[in-house]
Amino acid sequence: MKKLLFTALLSTLLISCHATARFYPVQGPLSAQTPPPVFVGKISGAFYSGSMTVTGVQGEVFQGRWEAVKQPVKTTDAPPTPPADSEMVPIWDSIYGNGFYVAHVLGTRLYGRGSLTGKGGDSLKVEFYRPEDKGNTDAVSVRGSLKGVAKDEKGNVYKVTFS
């Protein structure tokens, strides 16, 4: 039953709907601009992967794929630890609070990661997750509960929200 509910939620979010993401610069040169620019992105996909497109400053378009992050095996022997390949852990904690990644992101079923490339060669790394909320199954609420972070190679860090 849990697997069926999860598949239905994920399918509703990623197959029949495209989520819109907003990227708010919170650290780096773009956050110092008044007002700071807000990037807009689209995410789509099926089950555990999909595509992302983000329009940046001066219309630069970043495109790429996202994939679900393989979660560590749950155990009662030791507390969960972040994967060695995630350079984004400190960004989660700097935006949402110390220890946020381990307490909320690590181990969730919907946790995605993508690398996007702009036509000018710039790159944007994105991660997002959906908190576990067993009581809420409508697609709009599911999209609105997604949270994310992103960073580019120019020193900008972004808080990502979805609608």
PDB file of C-alpha atoms in Angstrom:
ATOM      1  CA  MET A   1       0.000   0.000   0.000  1.00  0.00           C
ATOM      2  CA  LYS A   2       2.820   2.443   0.911  1.00  0.00           C
ATOM      3  CA  LYS A   3       4.603   1.762  -2.378  1.00  0.00           C
ATOM      4  CA  LEU A   4       1.393   2.284  -4.348  1.00  0.00           C
ATOM      5  CA  LEU A   5       0.673   5.585  -2.569  1.00  0.00           C
ATOM      6  CA  PHE A   6       4.244   6.769  -3.124  1.00  0.00           C
ATOM      7  CA  THR A   7       4.123   5.830  -6.814  1.00  0.00           C
ATOM      8  CA  ALA A   8       0.793   7.646  -7.211  1.00  0.00           C
ATOM      9  CA  LEU A   9       2.175  10.784  -5.538  1.00  0.00           C
ATOM     10  CA  LEU A  10       5.345  10.752  -7.570  1.00  0.00           C
ATOM     11  CA  SER A  11       3.458  10.083 -10.791  1.00  0.00           C
ATOM     12  CA  THR A  12       1.055  12.942 -10.100  1.00  0.00           C
ATOM     13  CA  LEU A  13       3.935  15.278  -9.401  1.00  0.00           C
ATOM     14  CA  LEU A  14       6.250  14.313 -12.198  1.00  0.00           C
ATOM     15  CA  ILE A  15       4.175  12.824 -15.024  1.00  0.00           C
ATOM     16  CA  SER A  16       0.899  14.701 -15.197  1.00  0.00           C
ATOM     17  CA  CYS A  17       2.318  17.977 -13.887  1.00  0.00           C
ATOM     18  CA  HIS A  18       5.369  20.084 -14.364  1.00  0.00           C
ATOM     19  CA  ALA A  19       6.551  21.809 -11.237  1.00  0.00           C
ATOM     20  CA  THR A  20       7.753  25.394 -11.374  1.00  0.00           C
ATOM     21  CA  ALA A  21      10.800  26.244  -9.287  1.00  0.00           C
ATOM     22  CA  ARG A  22      12.022  29.629  -8.138  1.00  0.00           C
ATOM     23  CA  PHE A  23      15.707  30.129  -7.342  1.00  0.00           C
ATOM     24  CA  TYR A  24      16.341  32.905  -4.792  1.00  0.00           C
ATOM     25  CA  PRO A  25      20.004  33.913  -4.369  1.00  0.00           C
ATOM     26  CA  VAL A  26      20.871  33.908  -0.653  1.00  0.00           C
ATOM     27  CA  GLN A  27      24.688  34.012  -0.805  1.00  0.00           C
ATOM     28  CA  GLY A  28      27.150  35.350  -3.357  1.00  0.00           C
ATOM     29  CA  PRO A  29      27.300  38.232  -5.829  1.00  0.00           C
ATOM     30  CA  LEU A  30      23.684  37.920  -7.038  1.00  0.00           C
ATOM     31  CA  SER A  31      22.296  38.169  -3.487  1.00  0.00           C
ATOM     32  CA  ALA A  32      23.963  41.589  -3.158  1.00  0.00           C
ATOM     33  CA  GLN A  33      21.971  43.044  -6.078  1.00  0.00           C
ATOM     34  CA  THR A  34      18.908  45.148  -5.286  1.00  0.00           C
ATOM     35  CA  PRO A  35      16.538  43.542  -5.884  1.00  0.00           C
ATOM     36  CA  PRO A  36      18.228  40.177  -6.222  1.00  0.00           C
ATOM     37  CA  PRO A  37      17.280  38.370  -9.435  1.00  0.00           C
ATOM     38  CA  VAL A  38      15.010  35.342  -9.170  1.00  0.00           C
ATOM     39  CA  PHE A  39      15.588  32.482 -11.599  1.00  0.00           C
ATOM     40  CA  VAL A  40      12.586  30.467 -12.772  1.00  0.00           C
ATOM     41  CA  GLY A  41      12.783  26.787 -13.624  1.00  0.00           C
ATOM     42  CA  LYS A  42      10.662  23.873 -14.779  1.00  0.00           C
ATOM     43  CA  ILE A  43      11.066  20.317 -13.605  1.00  0.00           C
ATOM     44  CA  SER A  44       9.444  17.286 -15.142  1.00  0.00           C
ATOM     45  CA  GLY A  45      10.087  13.596 -15.171  1.00  0.00           C
ATOM     46  CA  ALA A  46       8.896  10.108 -14.524  1.00  0.00           C
ATOM     47  CA  PHE A  47       9.507   8.139 -11.358  1.00  0.00           C
ATOM     48  CA  TYR A  48      13.187   8.578 -10.502  1.00  0.00           C
ATOM     49  CA  SER A  49      14.569  10.929 -13.171  1.00  0.00           C
ATOM     50  CA  GLY A  50      13.616  13.739 -15.465  1.00  0.00           C
ATOM     51  CA  SER A  51      14.611  17.039 -16.976  1.00  0.00           C
ATOM     52  CA  MET A  52      15.149  20.533 -15.588  1.00  0.00           C
ATOM     53  CA  THR A  53      15.329  23.880 -17.325  1.00  0.00           C
ATOM     54  CA  VAL A  54      16.207  27.091 -15.472  1.00  0.00           C
ATOM     55  CA  THR A  55      16.293  30.597 -16.925  1.00  0.00           C
ATOM     56  CA  GLY A  56      19.009  32.676 -15.289  1.00  0.00           C
ATOM     57  CA  VAL A  57      20.323  36.221 -15.391  1.00  0.00           C
ATOM     58  CA  GLN A  58      20.048  37.920 -18.790  1.00  0.00           C
ATOM     59  CA  GLY A  59      18.022  35.000 -20.142  1.00  0.00           C
ATOM     60  CA  GLU A  60      20.739  32.349 -19.920  1.00  0.00           C
ATOM     61  CA  VAL A  61      19.078  28.945 -20.054  1.00  0.00           C
ATOM     62  CA  PHE A  62      20.462  26.057 -18.001  1.00  0.00           C
ATOM     63  CA  GLN A  63      19.352  22.561 -18.992  1.00  0.00           C
ATOM     64  CA  GLY A  64      20.035  19.116 -17.670  1.00  0.00           C
ATOM     65  CA  ARG A  65      18.714  15.996 -16.035  1.00  0.00           C
ATOM     66  CA  TRP A  66      17.887  15.158 -12.457  1.00  0.00           C
ATOM     67  CA  GLU A  67      17.935  11.726 -10.866  1.00  0.00           C
ATOM     68  CA  ALA A  68      16.779  10.366  -7.550  1.00  0.00           C
ATOM     69  CA  VAL A  69      19.586  10.059  -5.035  1.00  0.00           C
ATOM     70  CA  LYS A  70      20.098   6.519  -3.825  1.00  0.00           C
ATOM     71  CA  GLN A  71      19.354   6.508  -0.129  1.00  0.00           C
ATOM     72  CA  PRO A  72      21.499   4.774   2.468  1.00  0.00           C
ATOM     73  CA  VAL A  73      20.218   1.569   3.981  1.00  0.00           C
ATOM     74  CA  LYS A  74      18.377   2.316   7.212  1.00  0.00           C
ATOM     75  CA  THR A  75      19.941   0.781  10.275  1.00  0.00           C
ATOM     76  CA  THR A  76      19.482   1.075  13.999  1.00  0.00           C
ATOM     77  CA  ASP A  77      23.192   0.519  14.642  1.00  0.00           C
ATOM     78  CA  ALA A  78      24.428   4.013  13.741  1.00  0.00           C
ATOM     79  CA  PRO A  79      22.954   7.402  12.971  1.00  0.00           C
ATOM     80  CA  PRO A  80      22.626   8.275   9.264  1.00  0.00           C
ATOM     81  CA  THR A  81      25.583  10.033   7.696  1.00  0.00           C
ATOM     82  CA  PRO A  82      25.617  12.179   4.568  1.00  0.00           C
ATOM     83  CA  PRO A  83      26.886  10.533   1.379  1.00  0.00           C
ATOM     84  CA  ALA A  84      30.507  11.298   0.561  1.00  0.00           C
ATOM     85  CA  ASP A  85      29.562  12.572  -2.922  1.00  0.00           C
ATOM     86  CA  SER A  86      27.293  15.404  -1.781  1.00  0.00           C
ATOM     87  CA  GLU A  87      29.053  18.751  -1.699  1.00  0.00           C
ATOM     88  CA  MET A  88      25.630  20.303  -1.138  1.00  0.00           C
ATOM     89  CA  VAL A  89      25.219  19.202   2.510  1.00  0.00           C
ATOM     90  CA  PRO A  90      26.704  22.444   3.918  1.00  0.00           C
ATOM     91  CA  ILE A  91      24.439  24.456   1.614  1.00  0.00           C
ATOM     92  CA  TRP A  92      21.297  22.716   2.946  1.00  0.00           C
ATOM     93  CA  ASP A  93      22.442  23.490   6.487  1.00  0.00           C
ATOM     94  CA  SER A  94      23.377  27.111   5.736  1.00  0.00           C
ATOM     95  CA  ILE A  95      19.956  27.845   4.211  1.00  0.00           C
ATOM     96  CA  TYR A  96      17.580  25.785   6.368  1.00  0.00           C
ATOM     97  CA  GLY A  97      19.536  25.538   9.634  1.00  0.00           C
ATOM     98  CA  ASN A  98      22.366  23.558  11.200  1.00  0.00           C
ATOM     99  CA  GLY A  99      21.805  19.799  10.943  1.00  0.00           C
ATOM    100  CA  PHE A 100      18.851  20.177   8.538  1.00  0.00           C
ATOM    101  CA  TYR A 101      20.242  17.829   5.879  1.00  0.00           C
ATOM    102  CA  VAL A 102      20.757  14.878   8.233  1.00  0.00           C
ATOM    103  CA  ALA A 103      17.529  15.502  10.170  1.00  0.00           C
ATOM    104  CA  HIS A 104      15.195  16.078   7.201  1.00  0.00           C
ATOM    105  CA  VAL A 105      16.669  15.322   3.761  1.00  0.00           C
ATOM    106  CA  LEU A 106      18.764  12.214   4.318  1.00  0.00           C
ATOM    107  CA  GLY A 107      16.650   9.089   3.974  1.00  0.00           C
ATOM    108  CA  THR A 108      13.585  10.666   2.329  1.00  0.00           C
ATOM    109  CA  ARG A 109      12.056   8.837  -0.608  1.00  0.00           C
ATOM    110  CA  LEU A 110      11.916  11.770  -2.994  1.00  0.00           C
ATOM    111  CA  TYR A 111      15.379  13.302  -3.041  1.00  0.00           C
ATOM    112  CA  GLY A 112      16.693  14.429  -6.424  1.00  0.00           C
ATOM    113  CA  ARG A 113      19.935  15.863  -7.714  1.00  0.00           C
ATOM    114  CA  GLY A 114      20.755  17.482 -11.038  1.00  0.00           C
ATOM    115  CA  SER A 115      23.579  19.199 -12.864  1.00  0.00           C
ATOM    116  CA  LEU A 116      22.527  21.799 -15.406  1.00  0.00           C
ATOM    117  CA  THR A 117      24.656  23.496 -18.028  1.00  0.00           C
ATOM    118  CA  GLY A 118      24.087  26.875 -19.625  1.00  0.00           C
ATOM    119  CA  LYS A 119      24.732  27.614 -23.283  1.00  0.00           C
ATOM    120  CA  GLY A 120      27.672  29.806 -22.232  1.00  0.00           C
ATOM    121  CA  GLY A 121      29.240  26.899 -20.325  1.00  0.00           C
ATOM    122  CA  ASP A 122      28.144  27.980 -16.843  1.00  0.00           C
ATOM    123  CA  SER A 123      26.867  25.252 -14.521  1.00  0.00           C
ATOM    124  CA  LEU A 124      24.173  25.015 -11.862  1.00  0.00           C
ATOM    125  CA  LYS A 125      23.917  22.161  -9.334  1.00  0.00           C
ATOM    126  CA  VAL A 126      20.482  21.546  -7.840  1.00  0.00           C
ATOM    127  CA  GLU A 127      19.106  19.278  -5.110  1.00  0.00           C
ATOM    128  CA  PHE A 128      15.521  18.988  -3.904  1.00  0.00           C
ATOM    129  CA  TYR A 129      13.443  16.787  -1.642  1.00  0.00           C
ATOM    130  CA  ARG A 130       9.880  16.314  -0.503  1.00  0.00           C
ATOM    131  CA  PRO A 131       9.322  15.987   3.239  1.00  0.00           C
ATOM    132  CA  GLU A 132       7.509  12.863   4.316  1.00  0.00           C
ATOM    133  CA  ASP A 133       3.855  13.878   4.804  1.00  0.00           C
ATOM    134  CA  LYS A 134       1.622  10.835   4.797  1.00  0.00           C
ATOM    135  CA  GLY A 135      -1.607  12.797   5.190  1.00  0.00           C
ATOM    136  CA  ASN A 136      -1.373  15.110   2.195  1.00  0.00           C
ATOM    137  CA  THR A 137      -1.726  13.593  -1.273  1.00  0.00           C
ATOM    138  CA  ASP A 138      -3.032  16.294  -3.603  1.00  0.00           C
ATOM    139  CA  ALA A 139      -0.559  17.283  -6.342  1.00  0.00           C
ATOM    140  CA  VAL A 140      -0.538  21.033  -5.605  1.00  0.00           C
ATOM    141  CA  SER A 141       0.296  20.466  -1.931  1.00  0.00           C
ATOM    142  CA  VAL A 142       2.967  17.931  -2.843  1.00  0.00           C
ATOM    143  CA  ARG A 143       4.672  20.369  -5.246  1.00  0.00           C
ATOM    144  CA  GLY A 144       4.433  23.182  -2.701  1.00  0.00           C
ATOM    145  CA  SER A 145       6.117  21.072  -0.044  1.00  0.00           C
ATOM    146  CA  LEU A 146       9.239  20.454  -2.149  1.00  0.00           C
ATOM    147  CA  LYS A 147      12.347  22.275  -0.931  1.00  0.00           C
ATOM    148  CA  GLY A 148      15.682  22.676  -2.591  1.00  0.00           C
ATOM    149  CA  VAL A 149      19.072  24.284  -2.838  1.00  0.00           C
ATOM    150  CA  ALA A 150      21.346  25.154  -5.733  1.00  0.00           C
ATOM    151  CA  LYS A 151      24.762  26.618  -6.413  1.00  0.00           C
ATOM    152  CA  ASP A 152      26.695  27.846  -9.406  1.00  0.00           C
ATOM    153  CA  GLU A 153      30.423  28.091 -10.056  1.00  0.00           C
ATOM    154  CA  LYS A 154      30.360  31.876  -9.596  1.00  0.00           C
ATOM    155  CA  GLY A 155      29.846  31.638  -5.820  1.00  0.00           C
ATOM    156  CA  ASN A 156      26.063  32.049  -5.798  1.00  0.00           C
ATOM    157  CA  VAL A 157      23.919  29.872  -3.537  1.00  0.00           C
ATOM    158  CA  TYR A 158      20.133  29.644  -4.006  1.00  0.00           C
ATOM    159  CA  LYS A 159      17.123  28.644  -1.942  1.00  0.00           C
ATOM    160  CA  VAL A 160      14.742  26.780  -4.248  1.00  0.00           C
ATOM    161  CA  THR A 161      10.967  26.715  -3.795  1.00  0.00           C
ATOM    162  CA  PHE A 162       8.386  24.869  -5.902  1.00  0.00           C
ATOM    163  CA  SER A 163       4.785  25.570  -6.896  1.00  0.00           C
TER     164      SER A 163
END
